[in-house]
mmCIF file of C-alpha atoms and ligand atoms in Angstrom:
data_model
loop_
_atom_site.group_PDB
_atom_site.id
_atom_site.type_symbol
_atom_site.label_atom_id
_atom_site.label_comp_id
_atom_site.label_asym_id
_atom_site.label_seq_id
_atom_site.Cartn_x
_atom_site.Cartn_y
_atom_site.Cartn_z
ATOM 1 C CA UNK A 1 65.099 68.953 162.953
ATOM 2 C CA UNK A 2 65.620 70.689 166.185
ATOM 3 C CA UNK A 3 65.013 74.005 166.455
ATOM 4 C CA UNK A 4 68.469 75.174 167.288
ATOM 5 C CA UNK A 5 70.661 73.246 164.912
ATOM 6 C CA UNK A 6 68.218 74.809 162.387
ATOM 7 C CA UNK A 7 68.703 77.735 162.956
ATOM 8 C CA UNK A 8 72.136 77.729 163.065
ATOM 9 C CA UNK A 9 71.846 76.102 159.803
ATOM 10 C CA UNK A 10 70.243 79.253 158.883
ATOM 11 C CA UNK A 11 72.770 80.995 159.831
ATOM 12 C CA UNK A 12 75.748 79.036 158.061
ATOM 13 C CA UNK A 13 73.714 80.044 155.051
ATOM 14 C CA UNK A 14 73.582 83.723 155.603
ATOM 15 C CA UNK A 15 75.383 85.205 159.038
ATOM 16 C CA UNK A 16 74.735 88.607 157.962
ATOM 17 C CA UNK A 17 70.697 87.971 157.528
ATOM 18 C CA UNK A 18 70.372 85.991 160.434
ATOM 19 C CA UNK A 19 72.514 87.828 162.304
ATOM 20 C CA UNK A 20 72.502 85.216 165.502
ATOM 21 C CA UNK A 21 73.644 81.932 166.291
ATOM 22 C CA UNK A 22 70.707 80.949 168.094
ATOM 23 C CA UNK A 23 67.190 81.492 168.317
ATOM 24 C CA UNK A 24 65.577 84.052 170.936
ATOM 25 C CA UNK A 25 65.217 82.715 174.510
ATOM 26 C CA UNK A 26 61.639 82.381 176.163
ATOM 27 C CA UNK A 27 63.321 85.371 178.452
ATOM 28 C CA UNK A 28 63.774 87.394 175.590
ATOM 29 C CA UNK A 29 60.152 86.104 174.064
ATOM 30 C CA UNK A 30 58.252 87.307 176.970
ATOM 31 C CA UNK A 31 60.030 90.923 176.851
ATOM 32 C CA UNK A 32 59.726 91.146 172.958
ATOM 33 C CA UNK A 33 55.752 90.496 173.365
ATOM 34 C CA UNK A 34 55.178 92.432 176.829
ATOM 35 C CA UNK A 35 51.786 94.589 176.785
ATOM 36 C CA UNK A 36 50.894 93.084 173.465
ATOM 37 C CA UNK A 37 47.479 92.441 173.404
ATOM 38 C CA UNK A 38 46.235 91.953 169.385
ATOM 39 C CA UNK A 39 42.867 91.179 167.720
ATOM 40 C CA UNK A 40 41.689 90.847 164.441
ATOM 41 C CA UNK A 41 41.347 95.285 163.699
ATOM 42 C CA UNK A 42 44.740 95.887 165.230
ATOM 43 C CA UNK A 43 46.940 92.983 164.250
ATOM 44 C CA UNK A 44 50.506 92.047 165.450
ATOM 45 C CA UNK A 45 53.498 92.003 162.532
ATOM 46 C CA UNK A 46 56.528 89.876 162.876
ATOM 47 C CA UNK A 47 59.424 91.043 160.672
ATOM 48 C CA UNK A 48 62.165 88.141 160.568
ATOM 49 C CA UNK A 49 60.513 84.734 161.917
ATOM 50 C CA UNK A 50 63.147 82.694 161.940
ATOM 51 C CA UNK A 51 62.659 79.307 163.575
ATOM 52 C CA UNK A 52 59.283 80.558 165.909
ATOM 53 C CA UNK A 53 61.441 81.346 168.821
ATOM 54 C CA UNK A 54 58.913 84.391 169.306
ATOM 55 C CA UNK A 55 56.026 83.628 167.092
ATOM 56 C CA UNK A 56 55.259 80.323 169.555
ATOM 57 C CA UNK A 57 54.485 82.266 172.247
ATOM 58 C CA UNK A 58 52.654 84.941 169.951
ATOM 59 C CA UNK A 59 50.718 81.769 169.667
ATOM 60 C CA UNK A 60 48.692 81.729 172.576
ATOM 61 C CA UNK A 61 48.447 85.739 172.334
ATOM 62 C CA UNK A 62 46.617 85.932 169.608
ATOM 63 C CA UNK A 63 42.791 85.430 170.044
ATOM 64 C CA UNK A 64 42.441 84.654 166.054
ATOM 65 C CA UNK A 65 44.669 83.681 162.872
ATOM 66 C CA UNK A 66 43.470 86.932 161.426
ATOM 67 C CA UNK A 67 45.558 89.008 164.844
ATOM 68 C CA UNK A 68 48.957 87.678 163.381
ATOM 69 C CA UNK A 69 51.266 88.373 160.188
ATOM 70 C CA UNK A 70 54.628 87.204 160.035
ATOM 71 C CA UNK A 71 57.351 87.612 157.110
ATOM 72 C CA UNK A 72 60.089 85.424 157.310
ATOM 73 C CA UNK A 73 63.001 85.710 154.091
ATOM 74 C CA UNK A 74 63.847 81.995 154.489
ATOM 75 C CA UNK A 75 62.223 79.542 152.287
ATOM 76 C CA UNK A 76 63.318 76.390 154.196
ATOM 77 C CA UNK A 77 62.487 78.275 158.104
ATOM 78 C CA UNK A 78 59.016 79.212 155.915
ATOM 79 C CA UNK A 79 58.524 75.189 155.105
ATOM 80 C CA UNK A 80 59.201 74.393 158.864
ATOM 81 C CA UNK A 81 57.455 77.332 160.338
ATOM 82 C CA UNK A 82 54.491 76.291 157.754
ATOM 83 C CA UNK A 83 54.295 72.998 159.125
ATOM 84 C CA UNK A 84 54.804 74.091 162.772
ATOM 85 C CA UNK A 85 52.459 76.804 162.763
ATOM 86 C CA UNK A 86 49.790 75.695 160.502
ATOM 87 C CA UNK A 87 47.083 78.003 162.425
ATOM 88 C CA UNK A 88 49.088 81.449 161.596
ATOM 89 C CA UNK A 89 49.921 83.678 158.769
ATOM 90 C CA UNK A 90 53.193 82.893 158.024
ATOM 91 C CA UNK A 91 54.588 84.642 154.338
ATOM 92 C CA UNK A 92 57.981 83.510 152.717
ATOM 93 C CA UNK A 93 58.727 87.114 151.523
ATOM 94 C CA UNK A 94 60.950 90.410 152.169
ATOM 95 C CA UNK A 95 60.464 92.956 154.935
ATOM 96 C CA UNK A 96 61.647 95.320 152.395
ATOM 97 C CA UNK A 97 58.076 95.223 150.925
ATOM 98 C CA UNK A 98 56.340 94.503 154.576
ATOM 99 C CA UNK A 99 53.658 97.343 153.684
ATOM 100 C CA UNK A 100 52.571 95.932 149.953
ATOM 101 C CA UNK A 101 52.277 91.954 151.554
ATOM 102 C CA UNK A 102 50.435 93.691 154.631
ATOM 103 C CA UNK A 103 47.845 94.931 151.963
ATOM 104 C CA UNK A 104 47.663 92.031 149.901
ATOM 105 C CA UNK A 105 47.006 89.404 152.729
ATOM 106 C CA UNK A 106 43.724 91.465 153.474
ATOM 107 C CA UNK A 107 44.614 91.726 157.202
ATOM 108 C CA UNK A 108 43.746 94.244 159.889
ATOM 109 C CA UNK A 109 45.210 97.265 160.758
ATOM 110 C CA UNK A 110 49.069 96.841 162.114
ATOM 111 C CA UNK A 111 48.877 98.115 165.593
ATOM 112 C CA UNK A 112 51.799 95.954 166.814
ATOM 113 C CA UNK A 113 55.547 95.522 164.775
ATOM 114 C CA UNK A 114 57.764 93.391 166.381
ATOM 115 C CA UNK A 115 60.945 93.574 164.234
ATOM 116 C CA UNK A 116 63.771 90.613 164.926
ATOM 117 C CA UNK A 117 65.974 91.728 161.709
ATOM 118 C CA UNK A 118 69.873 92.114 162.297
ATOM 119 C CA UNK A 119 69.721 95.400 161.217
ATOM 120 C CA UNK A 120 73.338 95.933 162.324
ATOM 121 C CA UNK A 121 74.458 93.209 160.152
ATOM 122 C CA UNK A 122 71.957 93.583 157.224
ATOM 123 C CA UNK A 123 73.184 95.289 153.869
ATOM 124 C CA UNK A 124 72.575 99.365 154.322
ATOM 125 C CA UNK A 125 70.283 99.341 151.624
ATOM 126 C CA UNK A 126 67.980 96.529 152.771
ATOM 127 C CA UNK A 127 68.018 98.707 156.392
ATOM 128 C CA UNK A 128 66.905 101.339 154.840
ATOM 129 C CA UNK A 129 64.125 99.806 152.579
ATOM 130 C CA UNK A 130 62.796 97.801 155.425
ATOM 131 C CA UNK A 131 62.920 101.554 157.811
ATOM 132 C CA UNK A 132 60.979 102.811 155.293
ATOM 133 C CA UNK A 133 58.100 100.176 155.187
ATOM 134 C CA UNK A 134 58.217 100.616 159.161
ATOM 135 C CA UNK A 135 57.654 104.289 158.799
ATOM 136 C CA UNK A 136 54.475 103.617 156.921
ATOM 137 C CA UNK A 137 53.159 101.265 159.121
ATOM 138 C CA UNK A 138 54.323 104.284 162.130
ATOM 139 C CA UNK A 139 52.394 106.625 160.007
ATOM 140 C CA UNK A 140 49.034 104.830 160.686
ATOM 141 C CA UNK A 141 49.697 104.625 164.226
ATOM 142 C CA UNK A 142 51.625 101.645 165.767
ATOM 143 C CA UNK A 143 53.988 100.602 167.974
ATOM 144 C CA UNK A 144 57.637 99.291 167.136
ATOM 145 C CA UNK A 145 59.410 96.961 169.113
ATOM 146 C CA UNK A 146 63.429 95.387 168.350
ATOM 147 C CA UNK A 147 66.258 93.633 169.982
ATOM 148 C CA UNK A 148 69.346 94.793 170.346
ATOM 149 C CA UNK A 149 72.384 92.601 171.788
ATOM 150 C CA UNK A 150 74.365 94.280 174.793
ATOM 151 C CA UNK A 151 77.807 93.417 173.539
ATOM 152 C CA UNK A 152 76.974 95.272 170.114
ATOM 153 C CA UNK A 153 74.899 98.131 171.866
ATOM 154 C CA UNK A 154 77.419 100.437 171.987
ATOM 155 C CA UNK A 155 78.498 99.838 168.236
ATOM 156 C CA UNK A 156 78.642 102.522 165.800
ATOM 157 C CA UNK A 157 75.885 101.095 163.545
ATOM 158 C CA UNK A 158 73.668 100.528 166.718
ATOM 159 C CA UNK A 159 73.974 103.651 168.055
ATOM 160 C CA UNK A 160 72.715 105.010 164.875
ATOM 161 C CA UNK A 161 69.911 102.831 163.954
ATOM 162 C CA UNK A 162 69.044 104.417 167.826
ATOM 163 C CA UNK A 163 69.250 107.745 166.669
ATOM 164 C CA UNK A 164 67.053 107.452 163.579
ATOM 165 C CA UNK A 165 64.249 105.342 165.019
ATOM 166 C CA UNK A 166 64.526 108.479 167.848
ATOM 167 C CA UNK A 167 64.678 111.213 165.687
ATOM 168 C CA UNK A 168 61.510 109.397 163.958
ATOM 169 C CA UNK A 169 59.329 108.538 167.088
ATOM 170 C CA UNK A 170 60.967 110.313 169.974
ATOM 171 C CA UNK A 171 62.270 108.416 172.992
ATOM 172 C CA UNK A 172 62.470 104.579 173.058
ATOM 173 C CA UNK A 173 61.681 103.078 175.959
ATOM 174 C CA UNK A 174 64.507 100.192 176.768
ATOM 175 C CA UNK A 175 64.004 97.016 178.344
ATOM 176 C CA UNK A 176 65.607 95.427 181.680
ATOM 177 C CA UNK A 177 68.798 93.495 179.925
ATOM 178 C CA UNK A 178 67.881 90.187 179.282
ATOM 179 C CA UNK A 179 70.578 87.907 180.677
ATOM 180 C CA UNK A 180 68.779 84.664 179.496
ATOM 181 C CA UNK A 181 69.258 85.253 176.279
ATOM 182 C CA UNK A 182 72.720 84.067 174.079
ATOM 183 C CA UNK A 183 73.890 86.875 173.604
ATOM 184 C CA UNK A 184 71.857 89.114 176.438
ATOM 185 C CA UNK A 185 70.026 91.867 174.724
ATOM 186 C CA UNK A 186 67.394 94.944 175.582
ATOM 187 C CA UNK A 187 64.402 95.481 173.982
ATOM 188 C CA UNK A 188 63.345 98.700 172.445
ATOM 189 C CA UNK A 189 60.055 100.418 172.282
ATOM 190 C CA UNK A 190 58.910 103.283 170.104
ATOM 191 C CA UNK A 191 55.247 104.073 169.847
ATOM 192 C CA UNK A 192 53.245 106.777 167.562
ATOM 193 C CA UNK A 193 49.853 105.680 168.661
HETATM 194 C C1 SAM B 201 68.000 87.385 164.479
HETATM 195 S S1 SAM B 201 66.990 86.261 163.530
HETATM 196 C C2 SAM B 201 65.541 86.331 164.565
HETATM 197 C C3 SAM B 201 64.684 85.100 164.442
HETATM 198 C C4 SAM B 201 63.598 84.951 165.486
HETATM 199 N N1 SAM B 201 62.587 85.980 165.402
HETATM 200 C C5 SAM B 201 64.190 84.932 166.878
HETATM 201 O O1 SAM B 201 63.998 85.927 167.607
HETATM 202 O O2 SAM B 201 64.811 83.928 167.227
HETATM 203 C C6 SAM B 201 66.573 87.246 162.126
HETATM 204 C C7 SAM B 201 65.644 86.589 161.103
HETATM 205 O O3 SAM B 201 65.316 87.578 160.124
HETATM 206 C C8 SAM B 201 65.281 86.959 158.839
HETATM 207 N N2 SAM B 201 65.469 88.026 157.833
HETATM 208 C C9 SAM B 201 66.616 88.674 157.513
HETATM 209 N N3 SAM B 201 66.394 89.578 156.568
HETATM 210 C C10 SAM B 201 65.062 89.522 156.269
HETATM 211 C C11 SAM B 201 64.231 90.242 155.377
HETATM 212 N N4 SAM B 201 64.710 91.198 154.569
HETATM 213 N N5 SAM B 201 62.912 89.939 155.345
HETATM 214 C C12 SAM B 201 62.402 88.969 156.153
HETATM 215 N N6 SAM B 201 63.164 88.255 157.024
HETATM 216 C C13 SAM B 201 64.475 88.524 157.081
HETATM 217 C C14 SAM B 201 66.416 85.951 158.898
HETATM 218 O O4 SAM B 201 66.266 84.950 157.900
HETATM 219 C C15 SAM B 201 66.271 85.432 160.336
HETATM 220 O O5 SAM B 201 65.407 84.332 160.368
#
């Protein structure tokens, strides 16, 4: 199935997990995995797969399987992205337990989390379980990167997932808005490394 009508498939299923109508743009790829540079010891996460739209180009970033871990809540994206992506670590499983699957799959140190959840759409409580499994992987020295979509920037719950993440890890620092992107977003950087 194309990759679009999937995911909006996805989407039909459960808006407020998905949180998109469409998949990220190579525009909005490219930003998400700027300055990225994993290996094996210090290994990039992906929180919220979805269709590949950023894992594909994660692809040709990594130098091994063993550099990438992503966790994607979707069993049928999981059975495509299994298929599509035979040579990476792809896990059908919650972000809400990111830390405990990080530690079972035997992998490297997580130097790199690039989280693509909805968090502005996403029940509080799975937020706040999933910010809590990112704050143990910012413990150990890592660096956090998210999307956020310009026409919901300015959005109460937005402006507060800001707030925490800076009251965690000090100053983000923000993209160039992505304007090839539907909708345009920025991406946001934290780092405790
Ligand atoms: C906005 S989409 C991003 C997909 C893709 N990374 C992209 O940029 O196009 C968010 C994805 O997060 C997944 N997701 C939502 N909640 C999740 C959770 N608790 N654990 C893992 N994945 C989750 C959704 O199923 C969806 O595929």
């Amino acid at each position: 199935m194309n990759e679009n009508l999937q995911f909006l498939q996805a989407f039909l299923k459960n808006p407020l997990n998905v949180g998109a109508i469409a998949p990220s743009s190579p525009e909005l790829a490219a930003e998400m995995l700027a300055g990225i540079t994993p290996h094996d010891d210090n290994i990039v996460l992906e929180l919220g797969v979805g269709t590949g739209a950023i894992t594909k180009f994660l692809r040709s970033a990594i130098p091994s399987r063993g550099s990438y871990l992503g966790i994607e809540l979707d069993e049928d994206l999981v059975k495509t992205l299994n298929k599509n992506y035979p040579d990476m670590n792809i896990i059908c499983g919650n972000a809400a337990e990111a830390y405990r699957i990080h530690e079972e799959s035997g992998l490297g140190k997580v130097r790199y989390l690039v989280c693509c959840l909805p968090f502005v759409s996403l029940p509080k409580e799975v937020s706040e379980m999933v910010l809590t499994e990112i704050e143990k992987f910012m413990d150990e020295g890592c660096e956090l990167r998210i999307f956020q979509y310009a026409h919901g920037y300015f959005l109460p719950p937005a402006i507060k997932l800001r707030e925490l993440l800076k009251n965690r890890y000090g100053k983000s620092r923000r993209s160039p808005l992505v304007l090839k992107n539907v909708p345009p977003a920025f991406t946001l950087t934290w780092s405790t490394v």
